[in-house]
Each structure stands twice: as C-alpha cells, then as structure tokens.
CSV table of C-alpha atoms in Angstrom, one decimal:
chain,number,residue,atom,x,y,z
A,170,UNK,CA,-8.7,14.1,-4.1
A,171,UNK,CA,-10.5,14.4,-1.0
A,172,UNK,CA,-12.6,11.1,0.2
A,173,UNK,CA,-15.7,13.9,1.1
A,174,UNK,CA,-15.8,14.2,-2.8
A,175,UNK,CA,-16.2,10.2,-3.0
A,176,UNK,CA,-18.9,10.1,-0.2
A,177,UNK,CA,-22.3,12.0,-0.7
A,178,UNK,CA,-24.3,11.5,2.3
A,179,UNK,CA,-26.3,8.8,0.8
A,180,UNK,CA,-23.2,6.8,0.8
A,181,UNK,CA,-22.9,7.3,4.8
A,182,UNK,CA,-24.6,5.3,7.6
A,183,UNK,CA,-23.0,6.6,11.2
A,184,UNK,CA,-23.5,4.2,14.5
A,185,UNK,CA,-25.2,1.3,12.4
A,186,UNK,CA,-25.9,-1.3,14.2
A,187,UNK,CA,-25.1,-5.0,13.2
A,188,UNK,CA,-25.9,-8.5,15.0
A,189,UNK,CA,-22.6,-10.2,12.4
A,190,UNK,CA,-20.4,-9.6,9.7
A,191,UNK,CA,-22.7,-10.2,7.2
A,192,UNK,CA,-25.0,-7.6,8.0
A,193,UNK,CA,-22.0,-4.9,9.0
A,194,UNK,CA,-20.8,-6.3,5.1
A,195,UNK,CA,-25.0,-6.1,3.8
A,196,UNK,CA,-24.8,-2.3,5.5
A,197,UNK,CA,-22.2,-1.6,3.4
A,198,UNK,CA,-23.6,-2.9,0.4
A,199,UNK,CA,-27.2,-1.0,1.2
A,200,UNK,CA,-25.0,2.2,1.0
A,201,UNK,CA,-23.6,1.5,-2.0
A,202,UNK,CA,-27.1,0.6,-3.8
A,203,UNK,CA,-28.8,3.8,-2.2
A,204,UNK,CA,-26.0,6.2,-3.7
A,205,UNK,CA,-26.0,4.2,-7.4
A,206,UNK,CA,-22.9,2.5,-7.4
A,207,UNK,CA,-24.1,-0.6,-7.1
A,208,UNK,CA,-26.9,-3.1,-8.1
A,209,UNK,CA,-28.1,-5.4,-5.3
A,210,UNK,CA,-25.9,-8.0,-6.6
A,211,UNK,CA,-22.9,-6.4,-5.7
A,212,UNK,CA,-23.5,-7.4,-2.0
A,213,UNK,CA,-23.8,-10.6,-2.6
A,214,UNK,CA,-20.4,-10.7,-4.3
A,215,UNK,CA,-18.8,-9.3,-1.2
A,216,UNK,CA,-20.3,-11.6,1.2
A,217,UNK,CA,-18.7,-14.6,-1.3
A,218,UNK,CA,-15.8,-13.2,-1.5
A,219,UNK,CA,-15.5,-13.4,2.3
A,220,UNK,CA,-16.8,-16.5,2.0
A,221,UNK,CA,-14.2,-17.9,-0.2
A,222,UNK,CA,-10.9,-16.2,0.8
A,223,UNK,CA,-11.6,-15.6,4.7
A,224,UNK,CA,-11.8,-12.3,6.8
A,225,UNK,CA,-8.8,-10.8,4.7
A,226,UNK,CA,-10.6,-7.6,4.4
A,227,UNK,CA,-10.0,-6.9,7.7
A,228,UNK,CA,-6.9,-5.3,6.7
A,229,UNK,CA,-6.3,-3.2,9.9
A,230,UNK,CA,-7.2,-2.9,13.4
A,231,UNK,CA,-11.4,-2.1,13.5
A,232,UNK,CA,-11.3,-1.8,9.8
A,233,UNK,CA,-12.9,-4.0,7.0
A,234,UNK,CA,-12.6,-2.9,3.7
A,235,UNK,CA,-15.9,-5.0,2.1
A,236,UNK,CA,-15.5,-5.6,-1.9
A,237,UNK,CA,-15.8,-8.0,-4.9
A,238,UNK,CA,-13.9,-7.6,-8.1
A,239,UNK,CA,-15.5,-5.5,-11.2
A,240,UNK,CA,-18.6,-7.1,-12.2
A,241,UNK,CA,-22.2,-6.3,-14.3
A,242,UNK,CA,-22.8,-5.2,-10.7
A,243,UNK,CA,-20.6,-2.4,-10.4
A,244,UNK,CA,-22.3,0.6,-12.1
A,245,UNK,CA,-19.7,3.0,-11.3
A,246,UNK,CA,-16.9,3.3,-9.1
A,247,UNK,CA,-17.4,4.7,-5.8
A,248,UNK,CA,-16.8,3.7,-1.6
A,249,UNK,CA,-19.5,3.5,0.9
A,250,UNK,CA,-18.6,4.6,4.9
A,251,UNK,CA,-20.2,2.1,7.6
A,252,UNK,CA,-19.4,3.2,11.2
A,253,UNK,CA,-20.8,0.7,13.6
A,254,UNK,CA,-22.6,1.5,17.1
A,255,UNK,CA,-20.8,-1.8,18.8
A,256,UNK,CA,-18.0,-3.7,17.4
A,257,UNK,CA,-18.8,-6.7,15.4
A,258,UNK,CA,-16.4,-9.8,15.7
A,259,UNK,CA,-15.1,-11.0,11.6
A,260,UNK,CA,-13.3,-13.7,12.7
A,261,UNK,CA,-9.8,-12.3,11.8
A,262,UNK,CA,-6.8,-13.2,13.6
A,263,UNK,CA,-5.3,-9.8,15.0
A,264,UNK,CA,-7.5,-7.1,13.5
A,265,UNK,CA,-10.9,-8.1,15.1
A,266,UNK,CA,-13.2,-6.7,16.3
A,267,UNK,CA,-14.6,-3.8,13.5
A,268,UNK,CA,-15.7,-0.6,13.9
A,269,UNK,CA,-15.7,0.7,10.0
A,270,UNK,CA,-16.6,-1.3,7.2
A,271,UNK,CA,-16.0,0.9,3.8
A,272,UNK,CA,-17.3,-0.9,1.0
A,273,UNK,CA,-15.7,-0.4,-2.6
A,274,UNK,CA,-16.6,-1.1,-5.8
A,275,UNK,CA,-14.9,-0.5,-9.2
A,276,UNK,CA,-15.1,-0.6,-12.5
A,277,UNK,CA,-11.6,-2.0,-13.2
A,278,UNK,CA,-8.3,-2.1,-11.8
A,279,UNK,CA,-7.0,1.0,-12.3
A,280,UNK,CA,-9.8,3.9,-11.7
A,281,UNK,CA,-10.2,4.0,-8.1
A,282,UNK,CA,-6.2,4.6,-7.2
A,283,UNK,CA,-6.6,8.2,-6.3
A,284,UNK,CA,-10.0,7.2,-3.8
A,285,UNK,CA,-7.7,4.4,-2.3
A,286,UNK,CA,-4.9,6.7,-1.8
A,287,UNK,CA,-7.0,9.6,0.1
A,288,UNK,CA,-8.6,6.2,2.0
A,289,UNK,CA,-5.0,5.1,3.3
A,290,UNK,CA,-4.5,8.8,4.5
A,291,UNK,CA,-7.5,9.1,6.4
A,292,UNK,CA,-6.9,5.3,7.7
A,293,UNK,CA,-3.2,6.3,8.6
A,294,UNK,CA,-4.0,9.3,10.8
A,295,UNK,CA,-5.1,8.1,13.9
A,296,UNK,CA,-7.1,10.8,16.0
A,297,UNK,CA,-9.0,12.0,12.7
A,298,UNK,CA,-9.9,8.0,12.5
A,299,UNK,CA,-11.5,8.3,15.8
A,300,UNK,CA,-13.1,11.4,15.6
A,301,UNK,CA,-14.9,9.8,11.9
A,302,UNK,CA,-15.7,6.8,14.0
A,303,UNK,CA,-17.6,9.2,16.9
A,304,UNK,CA,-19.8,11.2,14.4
A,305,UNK,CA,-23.2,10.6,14.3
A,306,UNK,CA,-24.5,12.0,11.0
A,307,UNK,CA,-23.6,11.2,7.6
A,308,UNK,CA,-22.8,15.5,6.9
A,309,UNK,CA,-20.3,15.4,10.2
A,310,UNK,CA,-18.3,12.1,8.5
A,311,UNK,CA,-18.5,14.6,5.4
A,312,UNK,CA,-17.4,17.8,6.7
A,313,UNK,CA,-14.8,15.6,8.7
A,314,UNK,CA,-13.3,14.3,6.1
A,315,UNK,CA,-13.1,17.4,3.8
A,316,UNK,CA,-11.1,19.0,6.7
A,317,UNK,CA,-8.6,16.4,6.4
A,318,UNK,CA,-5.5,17.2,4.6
A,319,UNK,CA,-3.9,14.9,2.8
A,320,UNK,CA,-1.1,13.6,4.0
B,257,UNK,CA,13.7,-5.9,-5.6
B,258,UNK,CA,10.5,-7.2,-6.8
B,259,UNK,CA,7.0,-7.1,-4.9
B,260,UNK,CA,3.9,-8.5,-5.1
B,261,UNK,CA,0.9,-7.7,-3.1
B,262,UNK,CA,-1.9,-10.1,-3.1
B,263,UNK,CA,-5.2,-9.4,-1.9
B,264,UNK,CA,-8.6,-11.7,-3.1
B,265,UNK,CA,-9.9,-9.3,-5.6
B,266,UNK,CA,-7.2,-7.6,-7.0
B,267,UNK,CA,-8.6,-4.0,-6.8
B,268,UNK,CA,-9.2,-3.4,-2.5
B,269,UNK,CA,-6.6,-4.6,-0.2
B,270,UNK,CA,-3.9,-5.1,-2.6
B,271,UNK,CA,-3.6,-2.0,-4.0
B,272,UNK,CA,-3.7,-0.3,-0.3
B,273,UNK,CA,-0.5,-2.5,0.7
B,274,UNK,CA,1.5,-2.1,-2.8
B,275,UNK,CA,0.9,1.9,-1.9
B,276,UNK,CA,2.1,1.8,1.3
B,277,UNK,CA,5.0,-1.1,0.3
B,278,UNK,CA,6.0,1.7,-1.9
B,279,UNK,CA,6.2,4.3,0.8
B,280,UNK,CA,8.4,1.4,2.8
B,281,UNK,CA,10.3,1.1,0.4
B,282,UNK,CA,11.2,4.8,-0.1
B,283,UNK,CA,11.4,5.2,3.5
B,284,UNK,CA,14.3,2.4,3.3
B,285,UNK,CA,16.1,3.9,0.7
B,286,UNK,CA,15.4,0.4,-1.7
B,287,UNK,CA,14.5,0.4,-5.5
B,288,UNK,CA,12.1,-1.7,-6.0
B,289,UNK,CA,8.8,-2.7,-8.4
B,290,UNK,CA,5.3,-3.1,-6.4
B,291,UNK,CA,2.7,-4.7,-8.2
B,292,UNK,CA,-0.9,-5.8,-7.3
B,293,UNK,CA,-2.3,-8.8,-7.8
B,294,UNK,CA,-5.4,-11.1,-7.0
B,295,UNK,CA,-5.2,-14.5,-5.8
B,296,UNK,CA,-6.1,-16.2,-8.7
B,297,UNK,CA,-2.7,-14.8,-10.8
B,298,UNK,CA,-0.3,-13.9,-7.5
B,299,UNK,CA,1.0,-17.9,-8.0
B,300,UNK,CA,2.7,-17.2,-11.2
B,301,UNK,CA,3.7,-13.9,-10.6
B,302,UNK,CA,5.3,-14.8,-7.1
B,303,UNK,CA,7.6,-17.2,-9.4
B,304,UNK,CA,9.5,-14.0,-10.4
B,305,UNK,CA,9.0,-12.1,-8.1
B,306,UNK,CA,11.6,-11.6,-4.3
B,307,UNK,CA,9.1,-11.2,-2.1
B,308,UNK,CA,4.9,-11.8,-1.5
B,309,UNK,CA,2.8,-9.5,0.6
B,310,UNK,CA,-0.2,-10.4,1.8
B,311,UNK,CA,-2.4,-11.3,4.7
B,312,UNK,CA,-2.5,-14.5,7.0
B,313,UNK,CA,-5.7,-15.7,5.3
B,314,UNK,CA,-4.3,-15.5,1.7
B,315,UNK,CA,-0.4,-16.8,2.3
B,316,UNK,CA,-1.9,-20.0,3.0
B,317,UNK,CA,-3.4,-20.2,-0.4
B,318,UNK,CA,-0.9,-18.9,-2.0
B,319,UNK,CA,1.5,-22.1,-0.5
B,320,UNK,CA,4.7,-22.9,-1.6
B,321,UNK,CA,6.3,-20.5,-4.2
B,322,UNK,CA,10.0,-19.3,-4.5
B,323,UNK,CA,9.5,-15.8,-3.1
B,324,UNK,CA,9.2,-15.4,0.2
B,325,UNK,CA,5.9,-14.8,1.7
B,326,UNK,CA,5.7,-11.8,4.2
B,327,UNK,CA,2.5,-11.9,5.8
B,328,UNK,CA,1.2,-8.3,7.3
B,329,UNK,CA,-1.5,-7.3,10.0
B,330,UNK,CA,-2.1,-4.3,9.3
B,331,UNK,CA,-2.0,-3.1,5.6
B,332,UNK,CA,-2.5,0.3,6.9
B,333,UNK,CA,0.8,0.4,8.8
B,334,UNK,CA,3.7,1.8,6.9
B,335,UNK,CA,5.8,1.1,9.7
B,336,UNK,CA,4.8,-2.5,10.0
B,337,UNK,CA,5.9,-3.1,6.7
B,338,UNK,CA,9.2,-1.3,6.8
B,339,UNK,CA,9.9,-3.2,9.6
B,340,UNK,CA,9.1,-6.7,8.2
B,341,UNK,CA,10.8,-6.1,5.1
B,342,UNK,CA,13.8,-4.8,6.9
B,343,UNK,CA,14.2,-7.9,8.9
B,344,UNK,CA,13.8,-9.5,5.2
B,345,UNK,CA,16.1,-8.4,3.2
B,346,UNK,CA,17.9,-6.2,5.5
C-alpha cells in the first residue's frame, strides 16, 4: 500500500507549531480525532504512555512516532502526519530534536503491518523525507507521498 | 537465531524495528525468528530468546535477562542494525 491511501487530508497538519512535546504529541492526536480514528481519549493515552516508558518514540533522528496500545479509544486503525514549523526538544538521548510526529492507532496487533511497512519506506528514503517535511499543505504531503515508490 | 523487539506498546516501534531486524538479517545472510513484543511480556520472552532489541529508554526496564540486550538509535536504520548485530554475533 501507499501511505497517501492511509492519510486523507484531514489527517495532515503541515508546519504546526508546538511550544513542547505534549502539544507536538496533542497535534497528533487532534489529527487523528478530526479524521475519525480516534476519540479524544486516545491522546491522552499517548501522552501516558510517554509518560510511563520515556521518549522511546523518538525512534529516529527528527521522528516521533506518538501511540498507545489498542483501546475503547481506537475507533479504527489509521496514522496521522504532524510536520512541525521549529523543532521541538522530547528529551531523547540521540534522536532529539523532532520535526515529524506520526501518530498511530490500531485496533490490534496485527492490522496495521502493511501502513507500518510503507511508513519505514518513506522514513528510510532520505531526500523524499525532507521534501514531506518542506510541504506546506496537507494535498502536497499527499501528492508527495503517492509519488513515492515503494521501496 | 531468535529476536525480540520491544517497544512500550507492542504495536508502533516494535513492529518497525522487527521489520527492519528482518531485512538485517537477510542482508547478513542469518536465519533467524523476529518477533514483537511490548514491555510488559518482552521479560519472559527475552528468557528464550538470543538477543533483545530495543531502545535506550526501554533496555533499562527490561534489566537483567539472559539474552543480550542490543540497544538501537535509530529504528529506521537498517544499517545500524546490521551493524550492531554483526558486532554481536558475528
């Protein structure tokens, strides 16, 4: 699959801006409510998870992948795409400071492998990273990403 | 070999780095098992497993456990964990 197919426009805020992590993670979480894949809850969950296990999510350089585990919350399972106008400080070790928070939700463990596959493509591929991270509309993040093959 | 990558939830991070662990280990030419698991199970799991993947923040909760504990920056980087793994097991 293609991530555009995961990511209607709803589901993408471009050049956000965000005083902390919680409100780059809250951002995320907005997304995910606006575009039904989540109930308000949900973004509460991710901010505890953070909480309780540290800035883990910061899995790579710039990048913060905000999400709880299935829940009452999780209506469906679907992404949301963050880019942020200035670079927000999570407290993580090596991979500070973010530029992309993606929030995820799922269902259960299993149904979002083919979303996290096309995710680690477009993560992986450097130059289309920075070209999603430079557009500032929620259709150029789309058309962007539906360009990009997988690799 | 067995694997086991550990993230919080069990459903974000994890199953990024077992993907790409799987790629590393192709790329090496190893046979190997990748599972994913959250925090909460990955202590009895890494009791049979060779090796733990996971990030600074989590191998500290994780502590002491049999396999060794391989701790990655950046889950994204296939080459990172080829390399760490390498210098592992060889």
């Amino acid at each position: 699959m293609n991530l555009a197919d995961a990511l209607p426009e709803t589901a993408i805020r471009t050049l956000a801006r965000a005083e902390d992590w919680q409100a780059a993670v809250r951002l995320a979480g907005d997304r995910l409510v606006a575009s039904g894949v989540t109930s308000d809850a949900y973004t509460g969950e991710m901010l505890a998870a953070i909480d309780e296990h540290g800035p883990y999510i910061v899995i790579a350089p710039g990048f913060a992948l905000a999400h709880s585990r299935p829940s009452p919350a999780v209506l469906r399972t679907g992404i949301s795409w963050v880019s942020l106008a200035e670079p927000v400080p999570f407290g993580h070790a090596v991979n500070d400071p973010v530029r992309l928070v993606v929030g995820l939700a799922a269902t259960d463990h299993d149904g979002h492998i083919e979303i996290m596959s096309a995710l680690a493509g477009v993560l992986a591929d450097e130059s289309a990273l920075e070209a999603l991270l430079a557009a500032d509309s929620p259709a150029l993040v789309r058309e962007l990403l539906a360009r990009h093959a997988p690799a | 070999m067995k694997i086991v990558a550990v993230c919080g939830m069990g459903i974000g991070t994890s199953v990024l780095l077992k993907m790409n662990a799987e790629k590393a280990l192709r790329a090496m030419g190893v046979d190997g098992d990748v599972e994913a698991a959250d925090i909460g199970v990955a202590r009895g799991m890494a009791r049979t497993a060779d090796v733990v993947l996971t990030s600074d923040d989590l191998a500290t909760e994780i502590g002491d456990v049999p396999a060794t504990v391989i701790v990655i920056d950046n889950f994204t980087d296939v080459q990172e964990i080829t390399d760490k793994l390498t210098a592992q097991i060889g």
